[in-house]
CSV table of C-alpha atoms and ligand atoms in Angstrom, one decimal:
chain,number,residue,atom,x,y,z
A,398,MET,CA,192.3,-25.8,54.9
A,399,SER,CA,189.1,-24.5,56.5
A,400,LEU,CA,185.7,-26.0,57.3
A,401,TYR,CA,182.9,-24.1,55.4
A,402,VAL,CA,179.2,-24.2,56.0
A,403,MET,CA,177.5,-22.9,52.9
A,404,LYS,CA,173.7,-22.2,53.1
A,405,PHE,CA,171.7,-21.7,50.0
A,406,GLY,CA,168.2,-20.1,50.2
A,407,GLY,CA,165.1,-20.9,48.1
A,408,THR,CA,165.9,-18.7,45.1
A,409,SER,CA,169.5,-20.1,45.0
A,410,VAL,CA,168.1,-23.6,44.5
A,411,GLY,CA,164.9,-22.5,42.7
A,412,THR,CA,165.5,-24.4,39.4
A,413,ILE,CA,167.7,-27.2,38.1
A,414,GLU,CA,170.0,-24.6,36.5
A,415,ARG,CA,170.3,-22.8,39.9
A,416,ILE,CA,171.1,-26.1,41.6
A,417,ARG,CA,173.8,-26.8,39.0
A,418,ALA,CA,175.2,-23.3,39.8
A,419,VAL,CA,175.2,-24.1,43.5
A,420,ALA,CA,177.1,-27.3,42.7
A,421,ASP,CA,179.7,-25.3,40.8
A,422,ARG,CA,180.2,-23.0,43.8
A,423,VAL,CA,180.4,-25.9,46.3
A,424,ILE,CA,182.9,-27.8,44.0
A,425,ARG,CA,185.0,-24.6,43.7
A,426,THR,CA,185.3,-24.3,47.5
A,427,LYS,CA,186.0,-28.1,47.8
A,428,ASN,CA,188.7,-27.9,45.1
A,429,GLN,CA,190.4,-25.1,47.1
A,430,GLY,CA,191.1,-27.8,49.6
A,431,HIS,CA,188.3,-27.0,52.1
A,432,ASP,CA,185.8,-29.2,53.9
A,433,VAL,CA,182.3,-28.3,52.9
A,434,VAL,CA,178.9,-28.8,54.5
A,435,VAL,CA,176.0,-27.4,52.5
A,436,VAL,CA,172.6,-26.5,54.0
A,437,VAL,CA,169.8,-26.0,51.6
A,438,SER,CA,166.2,-24.6,51.7
A,439,ALA,CA,163.3,-25.8,49.7
A,440,MET,CA,163.1,-24.7,46.1
A,441,ALA,CA,161.6,-21.1,45.9
A,442,GLY,CA,157.9,-21.1,46.4
A,443,GLU,CA,157.7,-24.7,47.6
A,444,THR,CA,157.2,-24.0,51.3
A,445,ASP,CA,154.5,-21.5,50.5
A,446,ARG,CA,152.8,-24.1,48.4
A,447,LEU,CA,152.9,-26.7,51.2
A,448,VAL,CA,151.6,-24.2,53.7
A,449,ALA,CA,148.7,-23.4,51.4
A,450,LEU,CA,148.0,-27.1,51.0
A,451,ALA,CA,147.8,-27.5,54.8
A,452,HIS,CA,145.4,-24.5,55.0
A,453,SER,CA,143.2,-26.0,52.3
A,454,ILE,CA,142.5,-28.9,54.7
A,455,SER,CA,141.9,-26.7,57.7
A,456,LYS,CA,142.1,-23.1,58.9
A,457,ILE,CA,143.9,-24.4,62.0
A,458,PRO,CA,145.8,-27.5,60.6
A,459,ASP,CA,147.0,-30.2,63.1
A,460,GLN,CA,150.4,-28.9,64.3
A,461,ARG,CA,152.3,-32.2,64.2
A,462,GLU,CA,151.1,-33.1,60.7
A,463,TYR,CA,151.8,-29.5,59.5
A,464,ASP,CA,155.5,-30.0,60.2
A,465,VAL,CA,155.5,-33.4,58.6
A,466,LEU,CA,154.2,-31.7,55.5
A,467,VAL,CA,156.1,-28.4,55.3
A,468,SER,CA,159.5,-30.0,56.0
A,469,THR,CA,159.3,-32.0,52.8
A,470,GLY,CA,160.5,-29.2,50.5
A,471,GLU,CA,164.0,-29.5,51.8
A,472,GLN,CA,164.1,-33.2,51.2
A,473,VAL,CA,163.7,-32.6,47.5
A,474,SER,CA,166.5,-30.0,47.3
A,475,ILE,CA,169.1,-32.0,49.2
A,476,ALA,CA,168.5,-35.0,47.0
A,477,LEU,CA,168.8,-33.0,43.8
A,478,LEU,CA,172.0,-31.3,44.9
A,479,ALA,CA,173.6,-34.4,46.2
A,480,MET,CA,172.7,-36.2,42.9
A,481,GLU,CA,174.3,-33.4,40.9
A,482,LEU,CA,177.5,-33.4,43.0
A,483,LYS,CA,177.8,-37.2,42.7
A,484,GLN,CA,177.2,-37.0,39.0
A,485,ARG,CA,180.2,-34.7,38.7
A,486,GLY,CA,182.4,-37.2,40.5
A,487,TYR,CA,182.3,-35.7,44.0
A,488,GLY,CA,181.5,-37.8,47.1
A,489,ALA,CA,178.3,-36.4,48.7
A,490,THR,CA,175.7,-37.6,51.2
A,491,SER,CA,172.4,-35.9,51.9
A,492,PHE,CA,171.0,-35.8,55.4
A,493,LEU,CA,167.5,-35.0,56.8
A,494,GLY,CA,167.3,-33.3,60.2
A,495,HIS,CA,166.8,-36.6,62.1
A,496,GLN,CA,169.7,-38.3,60.3
A,497,VAL,CA,172.1,-35.6,61.4
A,498,THR,CA,170.8,-35.5,64.3
A,499,ILE,CA,169.2,-32.0,64.9
A,500,LEU,CA,167.4,-32.3,68.2
A,501,THR,CA,164.7,-29.6,69.0
A,502,ASP,CA,162.0,-28.9,71.5
A,503,ALA,CA,158.5,-29.9,70.6
A,504,ALA,CA,157.1,-26.5,69.6
A,505,TYR,CA,155.8,-27.4,66.2
A,506,SER,CA,156.4,-24.8,63.4
A,507,LYS,CA,158.6,-22.8,65.7
A,508,ALA,CA,160.9,-25.4,67.3
A,509,ARG,CA,164.2,-24.4,68.8
A,510,ILE,CA,167.3,-26.4,68.3
A,511,LYS,CA,168.5,-27.9,71.6
A,512,GLU,CA,171.4,-30.1,70.6
A,513,ILE,CA,173.2,-31.3,67.5
A,514,HIS,CA,175.1,-34.6,67.4
A,515,ALA,CA,176.5,-35.1,64.0
A,516,PRO,CA,178.6,-38.3,64.0
A,517,ARG,CA,177.5,-39.4,60.5
A,518,LEU,CA,178.1,-36.0,59.0
A,519,LEU,CA,181.6,-35.9,60.6
A,520,GLU,CA,182.3,-39.4,59.3
A,521,ALA,CA,181.3,-38.3,55.8
A,522,LEU,CA,183.6,-35.3,56.0
A,523,ARG,CA,186.5,-37.6,57.1
A,524,ARG,CA,185.8,-39.7,54.0
A,525,GLY,CA,186.3,-36.5,52.0
A,526,GLU,CA,182.6,-36.2,51.1
A,527,ILE,CA,180.4,-33.1,51.0
A,528,GLY,CA,177.6,-33.1,53.5
A,529,VAL,CA,174.3,-31.9,52.1
A,530,LEU,CA,171.9,-31.0,54.9
A,531,ALA,CA,168.2,-30.2,54.9
A,532,GLY,CA,167.6,-26.9,56.5
A,533,PHE,CA,164.5,-25.9,58.6
A,534,GLN,CA,163.9,-29.3,60.2
A,535,GLY,CA,164.7,-31.4,63.2
A,536,ILE,CA,163.2,-34.0,65.6
A,537,ASP,CA,161.9,-33.7,69.1
A,538,ASP,CA,162.7,-36.1,72.0
A,539,HIS,CA,159.9,-38.4,70.8
A,540,GLY,CA,161.1,-38.6,67.2
A,541,ASN,CA,158.5,-36.3,65.8
A,542,ILE,CA,159.5,-34.1,62.9
A,543,THR,CA,159.6,-30.4,63.8
A,544,THR,CA,160.3,-27.2,61.8
A,545,LEU,CA,162.2,-24.1,62.9
A,546,GLY,CA,159.9,-21.3,61.7
A,547,ARG,CA,160.0,-19.6,58.3
A,548,GLY,CA,163.5,-18.8,57.3
A,549,GLY,CA,164.7,-21.6,59.6
A,550,SER,CA,167.4,-22.9,57.2
A,551,ASP,CA,169.6,-20.0,58.3
A,552,THR,CA,169.4,-21.3,61.8
A,553,THR,CA,170.2,-24.8,60.8
A,554,ALA,CA,173.3,-23.5,59.0
A,555,VAL,CA,174.6,-21.4,61.9
A,556,ALA,CA,173.8,-24.0,64.5
A,557,VAL,CA,175.6,-26.7,62.5
A,558,ALA,CA,178.5,-24.4,61.9
A,559,ALA,CA,178.7,-23.9,65.7
A,560,ALA,CA,178.4,-27.6,66.5
A,561,ILE,CA,181.1,-28.8,64.1
A,562,ARG,CA,183.3,-25.7,64.8
A,563,ALA,CA,183.3,-24.4,61.2
A,564,ASP,CA,185.5,-21.5,60.4
A,565,VAL,CA,182.8,-19.5,58.6
A,566,CYS,CA,179.1,-19.8,57.8
A,567,GLU,CA,178.3,-18.4,54.4
A,568,ILE,CA,174.6,-17.5,53.7
A,569,TYR,CA,174.0,-17.3,50.0
A,570,THR,CA,170.8,-15.4,49.1
A,571,ASP,CA,169.2,-13.3,46.4
A,572,VAL,CA,170.7,-10.0,47.6
A,573,ASP,CA,174.4,-9.4,47.7
A,574,GLY,CA,174.6,-8.5,51.4
A,575,ILE,CA,172.9,-6.8,54.3
A,576,TYR,CA,171.6,-3.3,53.5
A,577,THR,CA,170.5,-0.3,55.6
A,578,THR,CA,167.0,-1.5,54.8
A,579,ASP,CA,165.4,-4.0,52.4
A,580,PRO,CA,166.9,-3.0,49.0
A,581,ASN,CA,163.8,-4.4,47.3
A,582,VAL,CA,161.7,-1.7,49.0
A,583,CYS,CA,164.1,1.2,49.1
A,584,PRO,CA,166.2,1.8,46.0
A,585,THR,CA,168.7,4.0,47.9
A,586,ALA,CA,169.4,1.3,50.5
A,587,ARG,CA,173.1,1.0,51.1
A,588,LYS,CA,175.1,-2.2,51.5
A,589,LEU,CA,176.9,-2.5,54.9
A,590,SER,CA,180.3,-4.2,54.8
A,591,ARG,CA,180.0,-5.1,58.4
A,592,ILE,CA,177.3,-5.1,61.1
A,593,SER,CA,177.3,-6.2,64.8
A,594,TYR,CA,175.6,-9.4,66.0
A,595,GLU,CA,173.5,-7.2,68.3
A,596,GLU,CA,172.2,-4.9,65.6
A,597,MET,CA,171.6,-7.7,63.1
A,598,LEU,CA,169.7,-9.6,65.8
A,599,GLU,CA,167.5,-6.6,66.4
A,600,LEU,CA,166.9,-6.0,62.6
A,601,ALA,CA,166.2,-9.7,62.1
A,602,SER,CA,163.8,-9.9,65.1
A,603,LEU,CA,162.0,-6.8,63.7
A,604,GLY,CA,161.4,-8.4,60.3
A,605,ALA,CA,164.5,-8.1,58.1
A,606,LYS,CA,164.2,-11.6,56.8
A,607,VAL,CA,167.6,-11.8,55.3
A,608,LEU,CA,168.6,-13.8,58.4
A,609,GLN,CA,166.3,-15.6,60.8
A,610,PRO,CA,166.7,-14.1,64.3
A,611,ARG,CA,167.6,-17.4,65.9
A,612,SER,CA,170.6,-17.8,63.5
A,613,VAL,CA,172.0,-14.6,64.7
A,614,GLU,CA,171.5,-15.6,68.3
A,615,PHE,CA,173.5,-18.8,67.7
A,616,ALA,CA,176.2,-16.9,65.8
A,617,MET,CA,176.5,-14.4,68.7
A,618,LYS,CA,176.6,-17.1,71.4
A,619,TYR,CA,179.2,-19.3,69.7
A,620,ASN,CA,181.0,-16.6,67.9
A,621,VAL,CA,180.4,-17.9,64.3
A,622,PRO,CA,181.3,-15.3,61.7
A,623,ILE,CA,178.5,-15.0,59.1
A,624,HIS,CA,179.1,-13.9,55.6
A,625,VAL,CA,175.9,-12.9,53.8
A,626,ARG,CA,176.4,-12.9,50.0
A,627,THR,CA,174.7,-13.6,46.7
A,628,SER,CA,174.8,-16.9,44.9
A,629,PHE,CA,174.5,-15.0,41.6
A,630,SER,CA,178.0,-13.5,41.6
A,631,ASP,CA,181.4,-13.5,43.4
A,632,VAL,CA,181.1,-10.1,45.0
A,633,GLU,CA,182.0,-9.8,48.7
A,634,GLY,CA,178.9,-9.6,50.8
A,635,SER,CA,178.4,-8.4,54.4
A,636,TRP,CA,179.9,-9.7,57.6
A,637,VAL,CA,178.1,-10.1,60.8
A,638,THR,CA,180.6,-10.0,63.7
A,639,LYS,CA,181.3,-8.7,67.2
A,640,GLU,CA,180.7,-5.0,67.8
A,641,VAL,CA,183.7,-2.8,67.0
A,642,PRO,CA,183.9,0.8,68.5
A,643,GLU,CA,183.2,2.6,65.2
A,644,MET,CA,179.7,1.1,65.2
A,645,GLU,CA,178.7,3.3,68.1
A,646,ALA,CA,179.2,6.4,66.0
A,647,VAL,CA,176.2,5.6,63.9
A,648,LEU,CA,172.8,6.7,65.4
A,649,VAL,CA,170.5,4.6,63.2
A,650,SER,CA,172.1,1.8,61.3
A,651,GLY,CA,169.1,0.2,59.7
A,652,ILE,CA,165.4,0.1,59.2
A,653,ALA,CA,163.3,-3.1,59.3
A,654,TYR,CA,159.7,-3.8,58.7
A,655,ASP,CA,157.3,-6.7,59.4
A,656,ARG,CA,154.1,-7.4,57.5
A,657,ASN,CA,153.5,-10.6,59.4
A,658,GLU,CA,151.8,-9.3,62.5
A,659,ALA,CA,148.1,-8.9,63.2
A,660,LYS,CA,146.3,-6.8,65.7
A,661,VAL,CA,143.8,-8.1,68.2
A,662,SER,CA,141.6,-5.7,70.3
A,663,LEU,CA,139.6,-6.9,73.3
A,664,ILE,CA,136.9,-4.3,73.8
A,665,GLY,CA,135.5,-3.6,77.3
A,666,VAL,CA,137.4,-6.2,79.4
A,667,SER,CA,137.1,-5.8,83.1
A,668,ASP,CA,139.8,-3.7,84.6
A,669,THR,CA,140.6,-5.9,87.6
A,670,PRO,CA,143.8,-7.7,88.7
A,671,GLY,CA,144.6,-10.9,86.9
A,672,ILE,CA,142.8,-10.2,83.6
A,673,ALA,CA,146.0,-9.5,81.6
A,674,ALA,CA,147.7,-12.5,83.2
A,675,LYS,CA,144.8,-14.7,82.2
A,676,ILE,CA,144.8,-13.5,78.6
A,677,PHE,CA,148.6,-13.6,78.0
A,678,SER,CA,149.2,-16.8,79.9
A,679,THR,CA,146.6,-18.5,77.7
A,680,LEU,CA,148.4,-17.4,74.6
A,681,ALA,CA,151.8,-18.2,76.0
A,682,ASP,CA,150.7,-21.7,76.9
A,683,ALA,CA,149.7,-22.2,73.3
A,684,ASN,CA,153.2,-21.0,72.2
A,685,ILE,CA,151.8,-17.8,70.6
A,686,CYS,CA,154.2,-14.9,70.9
A,687,VAL,CA,152.6,-11.6,71.7
A,688,ASP,CA,154.7,-8.6,70.5
A,689,MET,CA,153.2,-5.1,71.3
A,690,ILE,CA,150.6,-4.5,73.9
A,691,ILE,CA,148.7,-1.3,74.8
A,692,GLN,CA,145.9,-0.8,77.3
A,693,ASN,CA,143.6,2.2,77.2
A,694,ILE,CA,142.7,4.3,80.2
A,695,SER,CA,139.8,2.6,81.9
A,696,ALA,CA,136.3,4.0,82.3
A,697,GLU,CA,133.6,2.5,84.6
A,698,GLY,CA,135.8,-0.5,85.5
A,699,ARG,CA,136.2,-1.5,81.8
A,700,THR,CA,139.2,-1.0,79.5
A,701,ASP,CA,140.3,-2.0,75.9
A,702,LEU,CA,143.4,-4.1,75.4
A,703,THR,CA,145.2,-4.2,72.1
A,704,PHE,CA,148.1,-6.5,71.2
A,705,THR,CA,149.8,-8.0,68.2
A,706,VAL,CA,150.5,-11.7,67.3
A,707,PRO,CA,152.0,-13.3,64.2
A,708,LYS,CA,149.4,-13.5,61.4
A,709,ALA,CA,150.1,-17.2,61.2
A,710,ASP,CA,148.8,-17.6,64.8
A,711,LEU,CA,145.8,-15.2,64.5
A,712,ALA,CA,143.1,-17.9,64.0
A,713,ARG,CA,144.4,-19.9,67.0
A,714,ALA,CA,144.7,-16.8,69.1
A,715,VAL,CA,141.1,-15.7,68.4
A,716,ASN,CA,139.9,-19.2,69.2
A,717,LEU,CA,141.7,-19.2,72.5
A,718,ILE,CA,140.4,-15.7,73.4
A,719,ASP,CA,136.9,-16.7,72.5
A,720,GLY,CA,137.2,-19.6,75.0
A,721,ILE,CA,138.0,-17.2,77.9
A,722,LYS,CA,135.9,-14.2,76.7
A,723,ASP,CA,133.4,-14.6,79.5
A,724,ILE,CA,136.1,-15.0,82.2
A,725,VAL,CA,137.9,-11.8,81.1
A,726,GLY,CA,134.6,-10.0,80.5
A,727,ALA,CA,135.4,-8.9,76.9
A,728,ARG,CA,132.4,-7.4,75.1
A,729,GLU,CA,133.9,-7.7,71.7
A,730,VAL,CA,137.0,-9.1,70.0
A,731,LYS,CA,138.2,-7.2,66.9
A,732,THR,CA,141.1,-8.2,64.6
A,733,SER,CA,143.0,-6.4,61.9
A,734,THR,CA,145.5,-7.8,59.4
A,735,ASP,CA,146.2,-4.7,57.4
A,736,ILE,CA,148.9,-3.4,59.8
A,737,ALA,CA,152.7,-3.3,59.5
A,738,LYS,CA,155.5,-2.7,62.0
A,739,ILE,CA,158.3,-0.4,61.1
A,740,SER,CA,161.4,-0.1,63.2
A,741,ILE,CA,164.6,1.9,63.3
A,742,VAL,CA,167.7,0.2,64.9
A,743,GLY,CA,171.1,1.4,66.0
A,744,VAL,CA,173.5,0.8,68.9
A,745,GLY,CA,174.3,4.5,68.8
A,746,MET,CA,170.8,5.3,70.1
A,747,ARG,CA,171.9,4.2,73.6
A,748,SER,CA,173.8,7.4,74.1
A,749,HIS,CA,171.6,9.9,72.1
A,750,SER,CA,168.2,11.3,72.7
A,751,GLY,CA,165.7,12.6,70.2
A,752,VAL,CA,165.8,9.6,67.8
A,753,ALA,CA,162.2,8.5,68.6
A,754,ALA,CA,161.0,12.1,68.2
A,755,ARG,CA,162.6,12.4,64.8
A,756,MET,CA,160.9,9.1,63.7
A,757,PHE,CA,157.5,10.3,64.8
A,758,GLU,CA,158.0,13.7,63.2
A,759,THR,CA,159.0,12.0,59.9
A,760,LEU,CA,155.9,9.8,59.9
A,761,ALA,CA,153.7,12.8,60.8
A,762,ASN,CA,155.2,14.9,57.9
A,763,ALA,CA,154.3,12.0,55.6
A,764,LYS,CA,150.7,12.0,57.1
A,765,ILE,CA,151.2,8.5,58.4
A,766,ASN,CA,149.2,7.7,61.6
A,767,ILE,CA,151.0,5.7,64.4
A,768,GLU,CA,148.8,3.1,66.0
A,769,MET,CA,151.2,1.6,68.5
A,770,ILE,CA,154.7,2.3,69.7
A,771,SER,CA,157.4,0.3,71.5
A,772,THR,CA,161.0,1.2,72.3
A,773,SER,CA,164.1,-0.5,73.7
A,774,GLU,CA,167.7,0.7,74.2
A,775,ILE,CA,168.6,0.2,70.5
A,776,LYS,CA,165.3,0.4,68.6
A,777,VAL,CA,162.0,2.2,68.1
A,778,SER,CA,159.0,0.4,66.5
A,779,CYS,CA,155.7,1.8,65.3
A,780,ILE,CA,152.6,0.0,64.0
A,781,ILE,CA,151.1,1.8,61.0
A,782,ASN,CA,148.6,1.0,58.3
A,783,ALA,CA,150.2,-1.5,55.9
A,784,ARG,CA,149.3,0.6,53.0
A,785,TYR,CA,151.9,3.2,53.9
A,786,LEU,CA,154.7,0.9,54.8
A,787,GLU,CA,156.9,1.4,51.8
A,788,LEU,CA,156.5,5.1,51.9
A,789,ALA,CA,157.4,5.0,55.6
A,790,VAL,CA,160.6,3.0,54.9
A,791,ARG,CA,161.7,5.4,52.3
A,792,GLU,CA,160.9,8.6,54.3
A,793,LEU,CA,162.7,7.3,57.4
A,794,HIS,CA,165.7,6.1,55.3
A,795,GLU,CA,166.1,9.6,54.0
A,796,SER,CA,165.3,11.4,57.2
A,797,PHE,CA,168.0,9.5,59.1
A,798,GLY,CA,170.5,10.1,56.2
A,799,LEU,CA,171.0,6.4,55.6
A,800,ASP,CA,171.2,7.0,51.9
A,801,ARG,CA,173.8,9.7,52.0
A,802,GLU,CA,177.4,9.4,51.1
A,803,GLN,CA,178.8,11.2,54.2
A,804,VAL,CA,176.8,8.8,56.4
A,805,ALA,CA,178.2,6.0,54.2
A,806,GLU,CA,181.6,7.1,55.5
A,807,GLU,CA,180.4,6.9,59.1
A,808,ASN,CA,178.6,3.7,58.4
A,809,SER,CA,181.5,1.9,56.8
A,810,PHE,CA,183.6,0.0,59.2
A,811,ALA,CA,187.4,-0.4,59.1
A,812,GLY,CA,188.8,-3.8,58.3
A,813,ALA,CA,185.5,-5.3,57.1
A,814,GLY,CA,185.8,-8.8,55.7
B,1018,LIG,P1,166.5,-16.8,51.1
B,1018,LIG,O1,165.4,-17.5,50.4
B,1018,LIG,O2,167.8,-16.9,50.4
B,1018,LIG,O3,166.6,-17.3,52.6
B,1018,LIG,P2,165.1,-14.5,52.0
B,1018,LIG,O4,164.0,-14.1,51.1
B,1018,LIG,O5,164.7,-15.2,53.2
B,1018,LIG,O6,166.1,-15.3,51.2
B,1018,LIG,O7,165.9,-13.2,52.5
B,1018,LIG,C1,166.4,-12.3,51.5
B,1018,LIG,C2,165.5,-11.1,51.4
B,1018,LIG,O8,165.6,-10.4,52.6
B,1018,LIG,C3,165.9,-10.1,50.3
B,1018,LIG,O9,165.4,-10.5,49.1
B,1018,LIG,C4,165.3,-8.8,50.8
B,1018,LIG,O10,164.1,-8.5,50.2
B,1018,LIG,C5,165.1,-9.1,52.3
B,1018,LIG,N1,165.6,-8.1,53.2
B,1018,LIG,C6,165.0,-7.5,54.2
B,1018,LIG,N2,165.7,-6.6,54.9
B,1018,LIG,C7,167.0,-6.7,54.3
B,1018,LIG,C8,168.2,-6.0,54.5
B,1018,LIG,N3,168.3,-5.1,55.5
B,1018,LIG,N4,169.3,-6.3,53.7
B,1018,LIG,C9,169.1,-7.2,52.8
B,1018,LIG,N5,168.0,-7.9,52.5
B,1018,LIG,C10,166.9,-7.6,53.2
B,1019,LIG,N1,161.9,-23.4,53.4
B,1019,LIG,C1,161.7,-22.7,54.6
B,1019,LIG,C2,160.9,-21.4,54.4
B,1019,LIG,O1,160.6,-21.1,53.3
B,1019,LIG,C3,163.0,-22.5,55.4
B,1019,LIG,C4,163.9,-21.5,54.7
B,1019,LIG,O2,163.8,-21.3,53.5
B,1019,LIG,O3,164.8,-21.0,55.4
B,1019,LIG,O4,160.7,-20.7,55.3
B,1020,LIG,MG1,165.5,-16.8,54.3
């Protein structure tokens, strides 16, 4: 007998028929003699609808009330699934974040889980019931509702799996595993039977939304094996596990992209000590994560500073920058939302040179201009015009041989599953 955490994403619970299919799968696992905790997202499209409602009240909605609103989608799906399970004669109890309890910090809309105490859930399991948990939500120290950022139900699932020492965390989604890149963008993307926590964390952080980055961090820290698979069939999915030596053999293991960043340029800021500190501490104090930064060569004591922030935080960022515009001496603040970030990832890059050069060459051959670059030990990222994103994904996928069979050999890991 094992303890399973099974997480179902929005598409998997998108209709009543799909919720019934989820119940079938949960019941099957239960009937095999396992204990089951289910974590569910809001029904497909619901969180987007709630976000749009908030923005119809204000361009910068009150952050506390925003979380109260956008967390409601999950309440609907846990209730429907628990009802269906009970109707079929299975004991089940639904739990909201604060009923579990999932304790987070107070960073509304991007809260981080601090602790999980799950006495009621464990009690329900002891009674032989199925626990049905709302993903994406928690409460802070003052009892305010918080949400974990888009895609946050993945993190709820893995964090709960770690807290109750589950044997496996299954993530059921609308693709049948983790691919070399988004299979909905690149038809030649290849399914990986296994990927390391480290590479998956990098891919997820760079935009591969199949798993939320925080969920991979939890899995890595607490050694929770993740099995990403489809809720539409029984095929084996992809495992996210510790690194095994064969993974080093592959130079580039995946390509990720992110359309959710926006670019801010501060034109003509004074080139004196403390200016960058002022700008970025102002944004950090407001919990806005800055990703890439470039500073131009200065002329006559002035310089241009360009950086990227999440699109969702752009309005707030511009407001804050406007407030300190005179202090930092900016002549103009320009923004652009038609950018995209494309990244190549691979632990094999650590010991090989020329990977970045090949990426730049591939983009150049496709006549795609690179606006910003950043690198780390196991990734290279470029900001390009969003219009060319899909082309860039396909060109790089081909250029690094990710679609080819012989690479498939190198890329397939022994003993997967
Ligand atoms: P869910 O609603 O189940 O959480 P998401 O939409 O958040 O599902 O994540 C699944 C999506 O992630 C897929 O439909 C796919 O478009 C996208 N995706 C991006 N990169 C990858 C990748 N490398 N492998 C698989 N899916 C990916
Ligand atoms: N419902 C939330 C979202 O759409 C959380 C999730 O699906 O993981 O982002
Ligand atoms: Mg998701």
